[in-house]
Short mmCIF file of C-alpha atoms in Angstrom, two decimals:
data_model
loop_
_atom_site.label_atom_id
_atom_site.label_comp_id
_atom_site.label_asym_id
_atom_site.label_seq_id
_atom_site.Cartn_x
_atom_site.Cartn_y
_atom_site.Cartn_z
CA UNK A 1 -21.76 -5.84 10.18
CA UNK A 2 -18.97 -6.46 7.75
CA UNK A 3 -15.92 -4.72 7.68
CA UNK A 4 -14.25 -5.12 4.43
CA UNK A 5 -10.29 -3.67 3.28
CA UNK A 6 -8.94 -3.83 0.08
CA UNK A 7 -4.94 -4.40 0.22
CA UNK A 8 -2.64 -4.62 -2.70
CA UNK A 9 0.40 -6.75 -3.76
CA UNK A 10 -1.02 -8.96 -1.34
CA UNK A 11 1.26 -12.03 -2.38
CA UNK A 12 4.04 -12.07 -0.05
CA UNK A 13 6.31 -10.22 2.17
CA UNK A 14 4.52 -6.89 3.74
CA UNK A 15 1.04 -7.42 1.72
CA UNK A 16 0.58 -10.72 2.94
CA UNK A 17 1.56 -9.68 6.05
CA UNK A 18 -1.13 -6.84 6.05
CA UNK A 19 -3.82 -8.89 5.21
CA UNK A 20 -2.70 -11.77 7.73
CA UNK A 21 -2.96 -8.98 10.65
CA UNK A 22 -6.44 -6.94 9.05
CA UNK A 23 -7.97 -10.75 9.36
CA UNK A 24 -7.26 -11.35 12.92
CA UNK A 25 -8.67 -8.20 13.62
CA UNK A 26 -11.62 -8.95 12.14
CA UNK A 27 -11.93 -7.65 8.77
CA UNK A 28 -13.54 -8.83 5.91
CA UNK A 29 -10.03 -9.09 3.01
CA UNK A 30 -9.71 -8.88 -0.58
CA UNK A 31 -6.49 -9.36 -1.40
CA UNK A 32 -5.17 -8.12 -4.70
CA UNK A 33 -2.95 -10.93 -6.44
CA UNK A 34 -0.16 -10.84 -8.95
CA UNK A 35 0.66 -14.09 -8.86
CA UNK A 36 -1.75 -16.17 -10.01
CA UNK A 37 0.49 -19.40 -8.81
CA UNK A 38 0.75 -18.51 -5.25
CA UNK A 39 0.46 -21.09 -2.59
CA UNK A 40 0.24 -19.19 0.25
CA UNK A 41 -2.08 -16.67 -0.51
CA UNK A 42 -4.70 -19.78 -1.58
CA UNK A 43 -4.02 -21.68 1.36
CA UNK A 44 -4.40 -18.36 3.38
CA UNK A 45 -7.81 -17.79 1.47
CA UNK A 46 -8.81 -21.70 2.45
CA UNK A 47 -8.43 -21.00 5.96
CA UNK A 48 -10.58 -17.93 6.24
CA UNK A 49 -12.92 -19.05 3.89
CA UNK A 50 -15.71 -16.59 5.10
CA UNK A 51 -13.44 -13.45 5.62
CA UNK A 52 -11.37 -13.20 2.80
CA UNK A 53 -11.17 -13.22 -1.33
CA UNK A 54 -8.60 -12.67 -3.98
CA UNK A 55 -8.83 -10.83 -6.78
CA UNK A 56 -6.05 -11.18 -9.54
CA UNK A 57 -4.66 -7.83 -9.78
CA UNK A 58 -1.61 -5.62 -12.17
CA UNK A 59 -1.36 -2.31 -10.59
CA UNK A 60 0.72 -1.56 -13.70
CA UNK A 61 -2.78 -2.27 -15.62
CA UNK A 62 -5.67 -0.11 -16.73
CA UNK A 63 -7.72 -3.13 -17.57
CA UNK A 64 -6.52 -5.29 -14.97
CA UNK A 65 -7.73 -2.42 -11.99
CA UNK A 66 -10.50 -2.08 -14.08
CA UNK A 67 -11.71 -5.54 -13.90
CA UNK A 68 -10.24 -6.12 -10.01
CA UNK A 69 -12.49 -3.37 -9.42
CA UNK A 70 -15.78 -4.69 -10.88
CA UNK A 71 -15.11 -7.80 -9.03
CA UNK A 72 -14.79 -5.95 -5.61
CA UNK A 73 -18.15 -3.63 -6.49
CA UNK A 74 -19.86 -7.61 -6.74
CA UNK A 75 -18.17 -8.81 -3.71
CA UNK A 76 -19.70 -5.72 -1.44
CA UNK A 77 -20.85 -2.02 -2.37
CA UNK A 78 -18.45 -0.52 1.15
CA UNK A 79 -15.10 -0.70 1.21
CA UNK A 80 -13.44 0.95 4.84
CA UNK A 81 -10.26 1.21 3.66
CA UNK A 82 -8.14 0.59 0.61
CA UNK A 83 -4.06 0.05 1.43
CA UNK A 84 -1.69 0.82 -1.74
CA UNK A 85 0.81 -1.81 -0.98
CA UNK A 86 2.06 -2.69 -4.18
CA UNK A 87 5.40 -2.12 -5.24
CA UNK A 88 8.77 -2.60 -6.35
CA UNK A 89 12.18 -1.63 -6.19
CA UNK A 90 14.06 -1.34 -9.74
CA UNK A 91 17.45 -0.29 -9.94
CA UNK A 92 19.15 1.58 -6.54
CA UNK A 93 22.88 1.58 -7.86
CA UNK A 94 23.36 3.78 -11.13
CA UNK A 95 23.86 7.94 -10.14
CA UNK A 96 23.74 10.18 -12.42
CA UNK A 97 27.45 9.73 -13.47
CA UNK A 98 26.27 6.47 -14.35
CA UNK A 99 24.04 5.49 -17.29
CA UNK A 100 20.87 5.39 -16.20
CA UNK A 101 18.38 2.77 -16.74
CA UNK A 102 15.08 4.88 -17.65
CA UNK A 103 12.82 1.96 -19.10
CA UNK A 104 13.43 0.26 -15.51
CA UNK A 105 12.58 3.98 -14.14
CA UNK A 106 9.72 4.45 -15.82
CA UNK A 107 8.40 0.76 -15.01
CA UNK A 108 9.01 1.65 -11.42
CA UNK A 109 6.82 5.14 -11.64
CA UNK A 110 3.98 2.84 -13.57
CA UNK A 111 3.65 0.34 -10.90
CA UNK A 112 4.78 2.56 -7.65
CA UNK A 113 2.88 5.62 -8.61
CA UNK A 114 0.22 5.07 -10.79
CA UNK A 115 -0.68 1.72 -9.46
CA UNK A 116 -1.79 3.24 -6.79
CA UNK A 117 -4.13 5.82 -8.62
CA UNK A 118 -5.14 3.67 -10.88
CA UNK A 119 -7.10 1.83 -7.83
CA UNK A 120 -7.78 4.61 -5.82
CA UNK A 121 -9.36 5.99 -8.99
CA UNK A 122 -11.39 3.08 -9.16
CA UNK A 123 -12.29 2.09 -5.39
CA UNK A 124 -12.72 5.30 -4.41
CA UNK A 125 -16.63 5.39 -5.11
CA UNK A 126 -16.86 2.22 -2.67
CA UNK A 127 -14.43 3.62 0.07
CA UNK A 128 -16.20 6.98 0.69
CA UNK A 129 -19.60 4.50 1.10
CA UNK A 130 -17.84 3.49 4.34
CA UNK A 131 -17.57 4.78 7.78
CA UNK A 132 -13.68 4.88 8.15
CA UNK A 133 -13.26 6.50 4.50
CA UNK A 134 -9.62 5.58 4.85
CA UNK A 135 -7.41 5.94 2.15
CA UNK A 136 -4.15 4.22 2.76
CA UNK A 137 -0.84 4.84 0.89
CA UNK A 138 2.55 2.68 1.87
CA UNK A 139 4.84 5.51 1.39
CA UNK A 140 8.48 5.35 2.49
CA UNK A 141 11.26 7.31 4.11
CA UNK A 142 12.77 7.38 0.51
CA UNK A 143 10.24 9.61 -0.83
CA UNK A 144 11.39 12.50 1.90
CA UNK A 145 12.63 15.39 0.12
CA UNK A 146 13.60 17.33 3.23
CA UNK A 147 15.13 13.60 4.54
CA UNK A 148 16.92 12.52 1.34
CA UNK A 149 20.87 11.34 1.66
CA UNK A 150 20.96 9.39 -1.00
CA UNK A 151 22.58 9.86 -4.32
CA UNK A 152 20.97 6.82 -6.21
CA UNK A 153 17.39 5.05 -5.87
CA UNK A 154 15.91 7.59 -8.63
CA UNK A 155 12.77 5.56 -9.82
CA UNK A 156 11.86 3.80 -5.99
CA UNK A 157 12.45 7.24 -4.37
CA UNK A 158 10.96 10.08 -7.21
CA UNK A 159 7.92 7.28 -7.06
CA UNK A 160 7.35 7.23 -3.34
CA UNK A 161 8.06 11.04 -3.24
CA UNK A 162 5.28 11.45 -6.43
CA UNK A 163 3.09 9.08 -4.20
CA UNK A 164 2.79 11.63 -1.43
CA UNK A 165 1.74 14.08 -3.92
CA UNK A 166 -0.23 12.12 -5.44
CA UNK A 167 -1.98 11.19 -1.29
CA UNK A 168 -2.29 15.00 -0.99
CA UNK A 169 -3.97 15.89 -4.04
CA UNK A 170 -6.31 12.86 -3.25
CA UNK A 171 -6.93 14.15 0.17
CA UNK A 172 -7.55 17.76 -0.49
CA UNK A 173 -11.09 16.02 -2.57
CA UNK A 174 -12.05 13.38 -0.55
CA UNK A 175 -11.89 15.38 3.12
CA UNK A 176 -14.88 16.87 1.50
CA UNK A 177 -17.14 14.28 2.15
CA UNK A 178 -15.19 12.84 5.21
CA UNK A 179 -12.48 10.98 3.90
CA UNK A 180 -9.23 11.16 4.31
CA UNK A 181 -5.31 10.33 3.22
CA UNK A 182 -2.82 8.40 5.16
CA UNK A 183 0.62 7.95 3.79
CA UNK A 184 2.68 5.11 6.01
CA UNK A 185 6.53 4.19 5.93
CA UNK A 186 7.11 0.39 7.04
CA UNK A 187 10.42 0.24 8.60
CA UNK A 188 12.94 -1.45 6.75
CA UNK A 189 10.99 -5.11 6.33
CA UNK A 190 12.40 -8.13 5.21
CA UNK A 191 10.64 -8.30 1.97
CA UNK A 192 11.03 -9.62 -1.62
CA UNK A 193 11.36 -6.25 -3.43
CA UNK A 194 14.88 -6.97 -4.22
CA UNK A 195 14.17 -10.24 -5.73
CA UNK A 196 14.61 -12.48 -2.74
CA UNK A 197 13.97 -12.24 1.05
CA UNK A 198 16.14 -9.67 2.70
CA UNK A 199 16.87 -10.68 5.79
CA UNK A 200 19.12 -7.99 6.94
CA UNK A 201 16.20 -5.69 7.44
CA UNK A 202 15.37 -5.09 11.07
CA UNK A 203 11.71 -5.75 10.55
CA UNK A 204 9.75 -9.00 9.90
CA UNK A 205 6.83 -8.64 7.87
CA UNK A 206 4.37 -9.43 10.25
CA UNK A 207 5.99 -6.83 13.00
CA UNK A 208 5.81 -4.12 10.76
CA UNK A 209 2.07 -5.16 9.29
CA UNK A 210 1.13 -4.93 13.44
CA UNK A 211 2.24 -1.63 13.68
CA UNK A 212 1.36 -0.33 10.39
CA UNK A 213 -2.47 -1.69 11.35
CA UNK A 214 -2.14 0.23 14.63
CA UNK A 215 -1.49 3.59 12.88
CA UNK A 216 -4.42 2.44 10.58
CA UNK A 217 -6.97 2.05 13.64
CA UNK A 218 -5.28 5.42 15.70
CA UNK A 219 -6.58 7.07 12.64
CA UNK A 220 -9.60 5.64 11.40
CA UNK A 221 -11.89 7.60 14.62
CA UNK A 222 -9.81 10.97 13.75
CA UNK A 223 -11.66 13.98 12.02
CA UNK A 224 -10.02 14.99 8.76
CA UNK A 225 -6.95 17.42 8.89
CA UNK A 226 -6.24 20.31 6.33
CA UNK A 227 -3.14 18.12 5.51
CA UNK A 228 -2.65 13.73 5.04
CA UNK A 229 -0.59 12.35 7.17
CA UNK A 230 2.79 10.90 6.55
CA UNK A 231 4.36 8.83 9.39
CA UNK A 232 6.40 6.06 10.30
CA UNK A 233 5.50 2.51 11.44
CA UNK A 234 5.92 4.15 14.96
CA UNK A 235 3.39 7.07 14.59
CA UNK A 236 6.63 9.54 13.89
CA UNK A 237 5.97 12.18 11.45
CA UNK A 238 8.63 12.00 8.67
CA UNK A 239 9.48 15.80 6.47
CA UNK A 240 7.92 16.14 3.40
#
């Protein structure tokens, strides 16, 4: 039987990694794609011909969900899991001596925030047809209230801290019929969110996809708790 996962921003860096590491274990991918251009992800999509699809997808887009979604629903009727990876990083220098950029803010809290409603919204029907009825959310230590020493970062961390909101509002329905919320920080990963590779981060992409997989399948057997969960790459549980 088929096993199929929906992942977001699926291009490069951490989504590409996540759909790299849900393929070897045997999953059935569709891979949401903002870049219509990219190499990779087609050449990935060659290769596992039989296991995977792409779907061109703008989180930041009613219509664009809307259609990625009608494509999925024709693809299969059961989705086990859906992981929010999407995202982006916008400005992390101004305070609030500064002037602060709020267009850049509020593009930020479209695409970090309600991105990911905006497909839960719309997968959700297909997810809770599944057995794992796993709704995934790639949080981050930046959206810790109770953890928070910065001073800058306002649209990447209010977004990530609104996305754990928004994973326990989502929870508190679908436990009702089984399902459940898990909100995951990656590490720091060498990613493209500032524009180009960062390679100071500790984390490859692929390390942290492993590890964020193996939180993914610790949980998947687990009953629903009162509360989602919100942990590191490592299993840790970070403050709210």
């Amino acid at each position: 039987m088929k096993r199929y996962a929906f992942v977001t921003g699926a291009d490069h860096g951490l989504g590409f990694a996540l759909v790299k590491e849900l393929l070897n274990r045997q999953y059935c991918v569709i891979a949401g794609r903002y870049m219509a251009d990219n190499q990779q992800l087609t050449d990935l999509a060659e290769l596992w011909q039989d296991q995977l699809s792409l779907v061109e997808l703008d989180v930041a887009s009613d219509r664009s969900v809307a259609d990625a979604a009608a494509q999925i629903a024709r693809i299969t009727d059961t989705l086990e899991l859906v992981i929010n990876n999407a995202g982006i990083l916008g400005d992390i220098q101004a305070t609030i001596l500064d002037p602060l950029p709020f267009a850049d803010i509020q593009h930020v809290y479209n695409v970090n925030t309600l991105g990911p409603l905006r497909v839960t919204n719309a997968v959700a029907p297909l997810v809770l047809r599944g057995e794992s009825k796993l709704f995934v959310q790639i949080s981050s230590e930046a959206g810790s209230i109770g953890d928070c020493e910065r001073n800058s970062w306002f649209g990447y961390c209010m977004s990530k801290t609104a996305v754990n909101m928004q994973g326990a509002l989502i929870h508190n329905e679908v436990k009702k019929s089984g399902g459940k919320v898990l909100l995951l920080h990656p590490g720091w990963v060498q990613s493209y969110m500032s524009g180009s590779l960062n390679t100071e981060a500790t984390l490859t992409a692929d390390e942290s996809a492993a590890h964020l997989i193996d939180r993914i399948q610790e949980e998947i057997p687990a009953a629903p708790e009162e509360k989602p969960k919100y942990l590191d790459y490592e299993g840790n549980k970070l403050p709210w």
